[in-house]
Short mmCIF file of C-alpha atoms in Angstrom, two decimals:
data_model
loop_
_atom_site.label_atom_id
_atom_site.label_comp_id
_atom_site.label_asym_id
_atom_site.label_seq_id
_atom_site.Cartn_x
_atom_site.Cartn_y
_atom_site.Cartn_z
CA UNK Y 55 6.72 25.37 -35.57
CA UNK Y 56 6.38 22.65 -32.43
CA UNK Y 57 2.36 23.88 -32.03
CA UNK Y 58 1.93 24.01 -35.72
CA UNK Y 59 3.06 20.15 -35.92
CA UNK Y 60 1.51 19.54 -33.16
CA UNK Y 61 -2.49 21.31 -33.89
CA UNK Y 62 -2.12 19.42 -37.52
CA UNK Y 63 -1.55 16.13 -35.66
CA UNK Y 64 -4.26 16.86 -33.86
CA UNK Y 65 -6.99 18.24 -37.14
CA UNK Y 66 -5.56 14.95 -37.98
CA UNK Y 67 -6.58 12.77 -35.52
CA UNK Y 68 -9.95 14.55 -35.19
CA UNK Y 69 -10.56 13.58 -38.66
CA UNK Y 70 -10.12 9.92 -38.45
CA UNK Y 71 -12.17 9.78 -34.71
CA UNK Y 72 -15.30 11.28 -36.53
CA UNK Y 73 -15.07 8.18 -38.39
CA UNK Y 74 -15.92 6.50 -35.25
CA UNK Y 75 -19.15 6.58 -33.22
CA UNK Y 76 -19.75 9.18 -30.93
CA UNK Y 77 -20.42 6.60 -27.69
CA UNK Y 78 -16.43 5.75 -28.03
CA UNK Y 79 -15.23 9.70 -27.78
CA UNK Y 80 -15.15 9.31 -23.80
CA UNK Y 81 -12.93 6.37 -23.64
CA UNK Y 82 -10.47 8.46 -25.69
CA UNK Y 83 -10.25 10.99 -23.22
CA UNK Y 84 -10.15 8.42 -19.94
CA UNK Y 85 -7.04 7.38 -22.31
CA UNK Y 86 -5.52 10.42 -22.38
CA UNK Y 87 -6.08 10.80 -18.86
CA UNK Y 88 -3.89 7.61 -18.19
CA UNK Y 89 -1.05 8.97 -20.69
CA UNK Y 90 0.15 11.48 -17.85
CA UNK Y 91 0.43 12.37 -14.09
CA UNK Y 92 -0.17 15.49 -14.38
CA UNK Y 93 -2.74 17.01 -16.99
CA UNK Y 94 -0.75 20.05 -19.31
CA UNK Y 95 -2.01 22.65 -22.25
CA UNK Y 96 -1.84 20.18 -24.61
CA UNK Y 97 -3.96 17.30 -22.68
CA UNK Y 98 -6.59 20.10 -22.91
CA UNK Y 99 -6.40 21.13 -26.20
CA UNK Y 100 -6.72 17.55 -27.10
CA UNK Y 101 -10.06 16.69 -25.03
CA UNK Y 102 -11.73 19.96 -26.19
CA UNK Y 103 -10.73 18.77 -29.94
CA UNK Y 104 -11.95 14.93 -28.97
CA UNK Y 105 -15.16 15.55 -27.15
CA UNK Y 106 -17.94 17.22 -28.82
CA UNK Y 107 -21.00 18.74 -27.91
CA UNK Y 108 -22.88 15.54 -28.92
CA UNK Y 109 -21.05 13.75 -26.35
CA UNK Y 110 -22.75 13.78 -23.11
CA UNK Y 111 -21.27 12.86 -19.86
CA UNK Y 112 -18.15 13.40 -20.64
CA UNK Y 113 -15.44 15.06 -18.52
CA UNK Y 114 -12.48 16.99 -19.10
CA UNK Y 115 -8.96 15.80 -18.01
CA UNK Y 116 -8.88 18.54 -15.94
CA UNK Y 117 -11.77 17.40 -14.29
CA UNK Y 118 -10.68 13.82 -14.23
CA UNK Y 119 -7.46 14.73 -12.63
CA UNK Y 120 -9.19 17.08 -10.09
CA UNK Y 121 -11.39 14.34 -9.24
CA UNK Y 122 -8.84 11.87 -8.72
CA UNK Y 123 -6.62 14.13 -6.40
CA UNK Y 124 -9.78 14.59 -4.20
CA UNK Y 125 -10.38 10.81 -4.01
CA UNK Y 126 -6.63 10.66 -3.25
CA UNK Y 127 -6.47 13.42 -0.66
CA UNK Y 128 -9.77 12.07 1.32
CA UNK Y 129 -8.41 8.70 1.52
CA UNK Y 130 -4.74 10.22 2.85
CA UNK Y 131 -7.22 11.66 5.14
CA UNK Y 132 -8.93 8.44 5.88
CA UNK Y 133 -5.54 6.62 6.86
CA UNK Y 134 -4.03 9.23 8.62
CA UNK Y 135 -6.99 9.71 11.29
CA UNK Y 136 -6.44 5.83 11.66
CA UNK Y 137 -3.05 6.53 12.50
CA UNK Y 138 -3.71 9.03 14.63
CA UNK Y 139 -6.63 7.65 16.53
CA UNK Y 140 -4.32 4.46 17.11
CA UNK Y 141 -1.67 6.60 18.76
CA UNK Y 142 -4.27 8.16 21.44
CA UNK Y 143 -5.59 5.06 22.11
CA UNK Y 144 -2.11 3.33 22.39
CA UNK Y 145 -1.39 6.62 24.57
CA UNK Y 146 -4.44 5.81 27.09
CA UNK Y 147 -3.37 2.18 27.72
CA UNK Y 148 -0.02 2.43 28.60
CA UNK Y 149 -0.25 4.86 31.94
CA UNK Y 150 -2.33 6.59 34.04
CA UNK Y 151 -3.02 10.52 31.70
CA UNK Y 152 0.19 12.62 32.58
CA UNK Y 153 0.29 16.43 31.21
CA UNK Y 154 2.14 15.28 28.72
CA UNK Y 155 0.02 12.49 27.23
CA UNK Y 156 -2.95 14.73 27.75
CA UNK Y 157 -1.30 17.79 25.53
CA UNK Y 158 -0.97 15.07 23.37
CA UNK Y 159 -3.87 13.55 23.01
CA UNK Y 160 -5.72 16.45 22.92
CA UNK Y 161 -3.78 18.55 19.80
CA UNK Y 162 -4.33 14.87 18.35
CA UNK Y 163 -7.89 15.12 19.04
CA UNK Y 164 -8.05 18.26 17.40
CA UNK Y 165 -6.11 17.45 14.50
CA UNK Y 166 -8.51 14.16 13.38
CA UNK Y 167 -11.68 16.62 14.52
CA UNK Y 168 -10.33 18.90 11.97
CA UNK Y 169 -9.72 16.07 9.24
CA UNK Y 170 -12.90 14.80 9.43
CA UNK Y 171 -14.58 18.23 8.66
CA UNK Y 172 -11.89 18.48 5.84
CA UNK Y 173 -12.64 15.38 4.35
CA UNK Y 174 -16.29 15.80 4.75
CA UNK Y 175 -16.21 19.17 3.27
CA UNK Y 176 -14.51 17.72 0.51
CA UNK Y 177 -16.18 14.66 -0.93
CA UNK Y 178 -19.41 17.15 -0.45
CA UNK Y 179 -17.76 19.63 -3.14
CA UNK Y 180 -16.51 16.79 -5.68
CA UNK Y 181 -20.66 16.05 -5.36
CA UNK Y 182 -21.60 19.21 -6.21
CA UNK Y 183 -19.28 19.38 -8.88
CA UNK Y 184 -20.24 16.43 -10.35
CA UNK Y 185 -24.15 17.64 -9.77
CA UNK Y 186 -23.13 21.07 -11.35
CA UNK Y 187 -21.99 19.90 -14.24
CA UNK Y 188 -24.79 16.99 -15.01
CA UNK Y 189 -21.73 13.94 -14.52
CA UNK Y 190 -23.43 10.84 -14.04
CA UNK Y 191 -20.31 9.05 -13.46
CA UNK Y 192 -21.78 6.01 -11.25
CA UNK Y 193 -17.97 4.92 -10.61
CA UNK Y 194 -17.09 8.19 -9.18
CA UNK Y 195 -20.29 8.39 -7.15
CA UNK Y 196 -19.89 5.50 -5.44
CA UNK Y 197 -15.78 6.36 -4.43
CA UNK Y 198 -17.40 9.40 -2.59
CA UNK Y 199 -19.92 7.80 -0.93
CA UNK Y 200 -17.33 4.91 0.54
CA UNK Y 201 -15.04 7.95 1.61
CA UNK Y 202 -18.57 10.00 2.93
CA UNK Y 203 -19.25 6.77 4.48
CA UNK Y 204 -16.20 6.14 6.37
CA UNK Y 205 -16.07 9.60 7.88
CA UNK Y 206 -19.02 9.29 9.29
CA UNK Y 207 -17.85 5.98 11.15
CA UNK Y 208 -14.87 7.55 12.10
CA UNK Y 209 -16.59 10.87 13.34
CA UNK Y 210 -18.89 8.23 15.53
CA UNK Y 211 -15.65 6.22 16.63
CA UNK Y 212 -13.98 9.65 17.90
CA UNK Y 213 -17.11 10.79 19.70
CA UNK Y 214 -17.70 7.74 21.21
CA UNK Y 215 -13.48 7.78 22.23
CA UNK Y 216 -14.24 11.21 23.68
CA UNK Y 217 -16.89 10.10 25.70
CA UNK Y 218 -14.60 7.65 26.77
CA UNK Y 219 -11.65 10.79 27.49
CA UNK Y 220 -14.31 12.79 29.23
CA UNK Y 221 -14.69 10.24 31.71
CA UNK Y 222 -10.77 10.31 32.53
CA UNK Y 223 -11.19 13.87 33.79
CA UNK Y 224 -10.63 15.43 29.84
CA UNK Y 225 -12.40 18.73 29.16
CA UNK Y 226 -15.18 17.88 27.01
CA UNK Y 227 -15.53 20.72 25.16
CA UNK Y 228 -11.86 20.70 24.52
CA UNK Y 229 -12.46 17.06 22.93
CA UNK Y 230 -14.58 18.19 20.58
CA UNK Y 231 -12.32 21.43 19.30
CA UNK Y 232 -10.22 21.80 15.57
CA UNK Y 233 -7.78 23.26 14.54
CA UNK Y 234 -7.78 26.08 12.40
CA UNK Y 235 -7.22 25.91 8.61
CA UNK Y 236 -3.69 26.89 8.97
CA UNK Y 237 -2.85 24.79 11.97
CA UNK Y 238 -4.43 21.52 9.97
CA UNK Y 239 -2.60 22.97 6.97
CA UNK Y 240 0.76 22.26 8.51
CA UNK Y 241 0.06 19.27 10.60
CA UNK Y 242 -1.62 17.48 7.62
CA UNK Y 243 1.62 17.87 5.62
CA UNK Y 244 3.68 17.04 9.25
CA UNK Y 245 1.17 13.68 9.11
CA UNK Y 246 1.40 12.93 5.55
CA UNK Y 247 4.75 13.11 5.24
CA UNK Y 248 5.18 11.06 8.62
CA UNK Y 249 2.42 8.28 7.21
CA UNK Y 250 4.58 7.97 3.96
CA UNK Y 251 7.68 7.82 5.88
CA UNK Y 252 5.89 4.61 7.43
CA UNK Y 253 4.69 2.87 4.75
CA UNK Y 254 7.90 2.75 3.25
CA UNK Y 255 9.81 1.73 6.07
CA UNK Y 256 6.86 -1.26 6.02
CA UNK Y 257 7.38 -1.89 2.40
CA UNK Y 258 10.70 -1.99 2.86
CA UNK Y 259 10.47 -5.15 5.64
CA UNK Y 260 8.38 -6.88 3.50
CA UNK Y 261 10.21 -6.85 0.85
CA UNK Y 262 13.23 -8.59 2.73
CA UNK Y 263 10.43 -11.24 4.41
CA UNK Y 264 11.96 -14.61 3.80
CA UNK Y 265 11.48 -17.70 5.21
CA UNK Y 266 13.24 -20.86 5.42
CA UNK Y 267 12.88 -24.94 6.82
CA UNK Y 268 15.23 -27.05 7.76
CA UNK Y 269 14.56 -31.12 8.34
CA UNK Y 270 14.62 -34.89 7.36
CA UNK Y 271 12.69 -35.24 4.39
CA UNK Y 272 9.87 -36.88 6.77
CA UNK Y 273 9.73 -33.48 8.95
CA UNK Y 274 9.51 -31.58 5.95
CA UNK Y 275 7.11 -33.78 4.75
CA UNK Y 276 4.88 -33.84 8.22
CA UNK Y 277 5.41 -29.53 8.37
CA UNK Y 278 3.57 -29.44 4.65
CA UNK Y 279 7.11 -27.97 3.08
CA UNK Y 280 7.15 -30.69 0.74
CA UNK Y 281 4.89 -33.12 -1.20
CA UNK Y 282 3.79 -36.51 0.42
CA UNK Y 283 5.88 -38.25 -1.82
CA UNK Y 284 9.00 -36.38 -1.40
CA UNK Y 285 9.16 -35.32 -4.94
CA UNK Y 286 8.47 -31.90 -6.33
CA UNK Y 287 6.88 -33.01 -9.75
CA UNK Y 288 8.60 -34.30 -12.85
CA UNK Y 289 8.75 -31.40 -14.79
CA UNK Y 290 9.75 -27.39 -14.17
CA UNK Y 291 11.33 -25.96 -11.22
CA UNK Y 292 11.61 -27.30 -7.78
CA UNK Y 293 9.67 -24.70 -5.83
CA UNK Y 294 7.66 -24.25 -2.39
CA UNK Y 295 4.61 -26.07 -1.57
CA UNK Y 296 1.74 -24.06 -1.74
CA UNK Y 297 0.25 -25.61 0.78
CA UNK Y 298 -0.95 -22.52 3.49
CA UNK Y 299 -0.68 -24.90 6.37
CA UNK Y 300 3.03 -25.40 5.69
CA UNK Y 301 5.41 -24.79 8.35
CA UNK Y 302 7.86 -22.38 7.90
CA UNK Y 303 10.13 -20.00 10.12
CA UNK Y 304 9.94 -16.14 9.32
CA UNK Y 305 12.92 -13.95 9.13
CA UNK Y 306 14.32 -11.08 7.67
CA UNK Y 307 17.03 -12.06 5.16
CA UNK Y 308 19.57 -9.30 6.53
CA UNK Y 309 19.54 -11.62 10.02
CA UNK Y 310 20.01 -14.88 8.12
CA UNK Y 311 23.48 -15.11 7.28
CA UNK Y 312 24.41 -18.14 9.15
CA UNK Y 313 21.42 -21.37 9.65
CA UNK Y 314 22.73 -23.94 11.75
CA UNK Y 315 22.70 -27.88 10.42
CA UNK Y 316 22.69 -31.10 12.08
CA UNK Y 317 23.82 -33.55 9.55
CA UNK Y 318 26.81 -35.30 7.50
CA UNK Y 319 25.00 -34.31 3.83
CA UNK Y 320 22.21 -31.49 3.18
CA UNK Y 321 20.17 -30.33 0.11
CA UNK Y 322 18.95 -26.93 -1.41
CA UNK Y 323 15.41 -27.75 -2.42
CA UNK Y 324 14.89 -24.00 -3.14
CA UNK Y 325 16.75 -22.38 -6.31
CA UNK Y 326 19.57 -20.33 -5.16
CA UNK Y 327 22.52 -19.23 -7.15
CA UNK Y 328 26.16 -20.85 -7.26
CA UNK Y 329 28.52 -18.55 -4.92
CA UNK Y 330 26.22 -16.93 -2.92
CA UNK Y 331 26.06 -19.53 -0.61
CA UNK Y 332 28.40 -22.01 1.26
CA UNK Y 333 28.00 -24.86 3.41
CA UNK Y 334 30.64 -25.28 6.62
CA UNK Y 335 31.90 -28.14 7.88
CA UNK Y 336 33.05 -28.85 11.31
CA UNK Y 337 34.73 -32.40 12.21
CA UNK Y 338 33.33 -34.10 9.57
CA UNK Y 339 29.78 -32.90 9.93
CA UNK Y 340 27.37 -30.11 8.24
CA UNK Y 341 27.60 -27.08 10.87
CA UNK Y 342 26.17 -24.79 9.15
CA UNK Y 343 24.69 -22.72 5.89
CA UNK Y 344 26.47 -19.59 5.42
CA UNK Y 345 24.99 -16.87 2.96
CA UNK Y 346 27.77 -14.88 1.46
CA UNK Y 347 25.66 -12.79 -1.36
CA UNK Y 348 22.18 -11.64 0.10
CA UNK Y 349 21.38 -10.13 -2.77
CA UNK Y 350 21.83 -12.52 -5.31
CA UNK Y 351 21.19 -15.93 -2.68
CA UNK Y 352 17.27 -14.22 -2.25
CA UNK Y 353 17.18 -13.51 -6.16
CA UNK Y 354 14.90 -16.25 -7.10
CA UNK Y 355 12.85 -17.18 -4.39
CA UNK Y 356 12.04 -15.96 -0.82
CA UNK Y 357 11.82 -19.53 0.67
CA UNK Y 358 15.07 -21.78 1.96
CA UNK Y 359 14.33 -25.47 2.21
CA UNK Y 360 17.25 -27.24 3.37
CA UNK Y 361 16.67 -30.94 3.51
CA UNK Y 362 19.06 -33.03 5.83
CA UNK Y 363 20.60 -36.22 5.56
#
């Protein structure tokens, strides 16, 4: 009963697109293709009822999607022979080669050796696919040949690095070996995994990135953190300058729980909520910020001004 609703639906929708003019069929499907992750039965069904035979360089979602993962896989490739060739290098400046480092480097050197080709062999399929089929999707084209392109300047940067090994007493012809499509199976996943795990221990520290100033109003003023006239405008929300040369002091918000003052009176310039926040006072005197709610003290803004007085 589910299909049958679903294939009228669809007789349906056919119906009212043949009102429209046959140039507009393709967007359809790259709008299907953004409806989903993953392409399914149905996501076919629909782009062999939406694209006809008058409809010429079109592709199917499967295609689409096929083409996409490829783009996505080469450039995974891409980042993760960066990483890799920053590690050997990194490796060779720290210490004189031990067996060790040299095991090292060289698996690493066959693992990128072995990317490369991957990647290469790769964006030359998705070509011939798009050849194959008569695709003269300029868009797609050009993706490959930035991803063709920067395997080739890696290959050149990794021969010229092995040149480089060689010299170091590293067998040359081991330099210039791959591993084999199970080996790079396993480490590629082992990489990819390990590259993901990085990026989102990155993303993570700059998410909780803050920074803060604290000052007269003429410091603040002579460090660019506020206006030359001390004022912050007459209307909206006291915010940041947005001056680039402003002076401020970096730190991750999990380390600023206490800032240190200097005066009898001080000032939030930045907008930061009631109770997260207290201000101690030692002998009469400002000693100190203290933030009691991370959380909610960082909700609205990821710069502390703190003008003294």
């Amino acid at each position: 009963m589910e299909d049958g609703v679903h294939l009228c639906a669809l007789s349906r929708t056919k119906d009212m697109l043949n009102e429209l003019k046959p140039w507009l069929w393709p967007w359809v499907a790259v709008v299907l293709i953004a409806c989903g992750e993953e392409p399914t039965e149905r996501h076919g069904l629909a782009a062999a009822v939406l694209v006809s035979d008058t409809a010429t360089d079109t592709i199917t979602v499967e295609e689409a999607m096929d083409m996409h993962r490829t783009l996505q896989e080469v450039r995974s490739i891409l980042q993760v022979i960066d990483d890799r060739e920053h590690f050997m290098k990194g490796q060779v400046r720290l210490a004189e080669p031990s067996d060790l480092m040299r095991r090292r480097i060289l698996y690493n050197m066959r693992l990128v050796n072995a990317l490369v080709a991957d990647g290469q062999a790769q964006v030359a399929r998705a070509r011939n696919a798009l050849d194959a089929a008569d695709i003269h999707d300029g868009q797609q084209r050009a993706a490959l040949d930035t991803c063709h392109t920067r395997l080739v300047e890696k290959q050149i940067a990794l021969e010229a690095f092995a040149a480089e090994l060689a010299t170091q007493g590293f067998d040359a012809e081991a330099l210039r070996a791959k591993l084999t499509a199970m080996e790079l199976a396993v480490a590629k996943q082992e990489a990819l995994i390990e590259a993901s795990e990085r990026a989102r221990l990155a993303a993570e520290q700059e998410v909780k990135r803050v920074w803060y100033a604290v000052g007269s109003a003429r410091e603040l003023r002579e460090r660019g953190v506020i206006s030359r006239s001390g004022a912050w405008g007459l209307l909206g929300k006291r915010q940041p300058t947005r001056d680039r040369t402003a002076t401020f002091t970096e730190v991750q918000r999990d380390r600023l729980q206490r800032l240190p003052l200097r005066s009898k009176r001080a000032t939030l310039l930045t907008e930061h909520p009631e109770g997260s926040y207290r201000f101690v006072v030692d002998e009469g005197r400002l000693a100190a910020l203290e933030v009691t709610d991370s959380e909610r003290f960082w909700a609205y803004t990821r710069y502390l001004i703190v003008e003294e007085r």
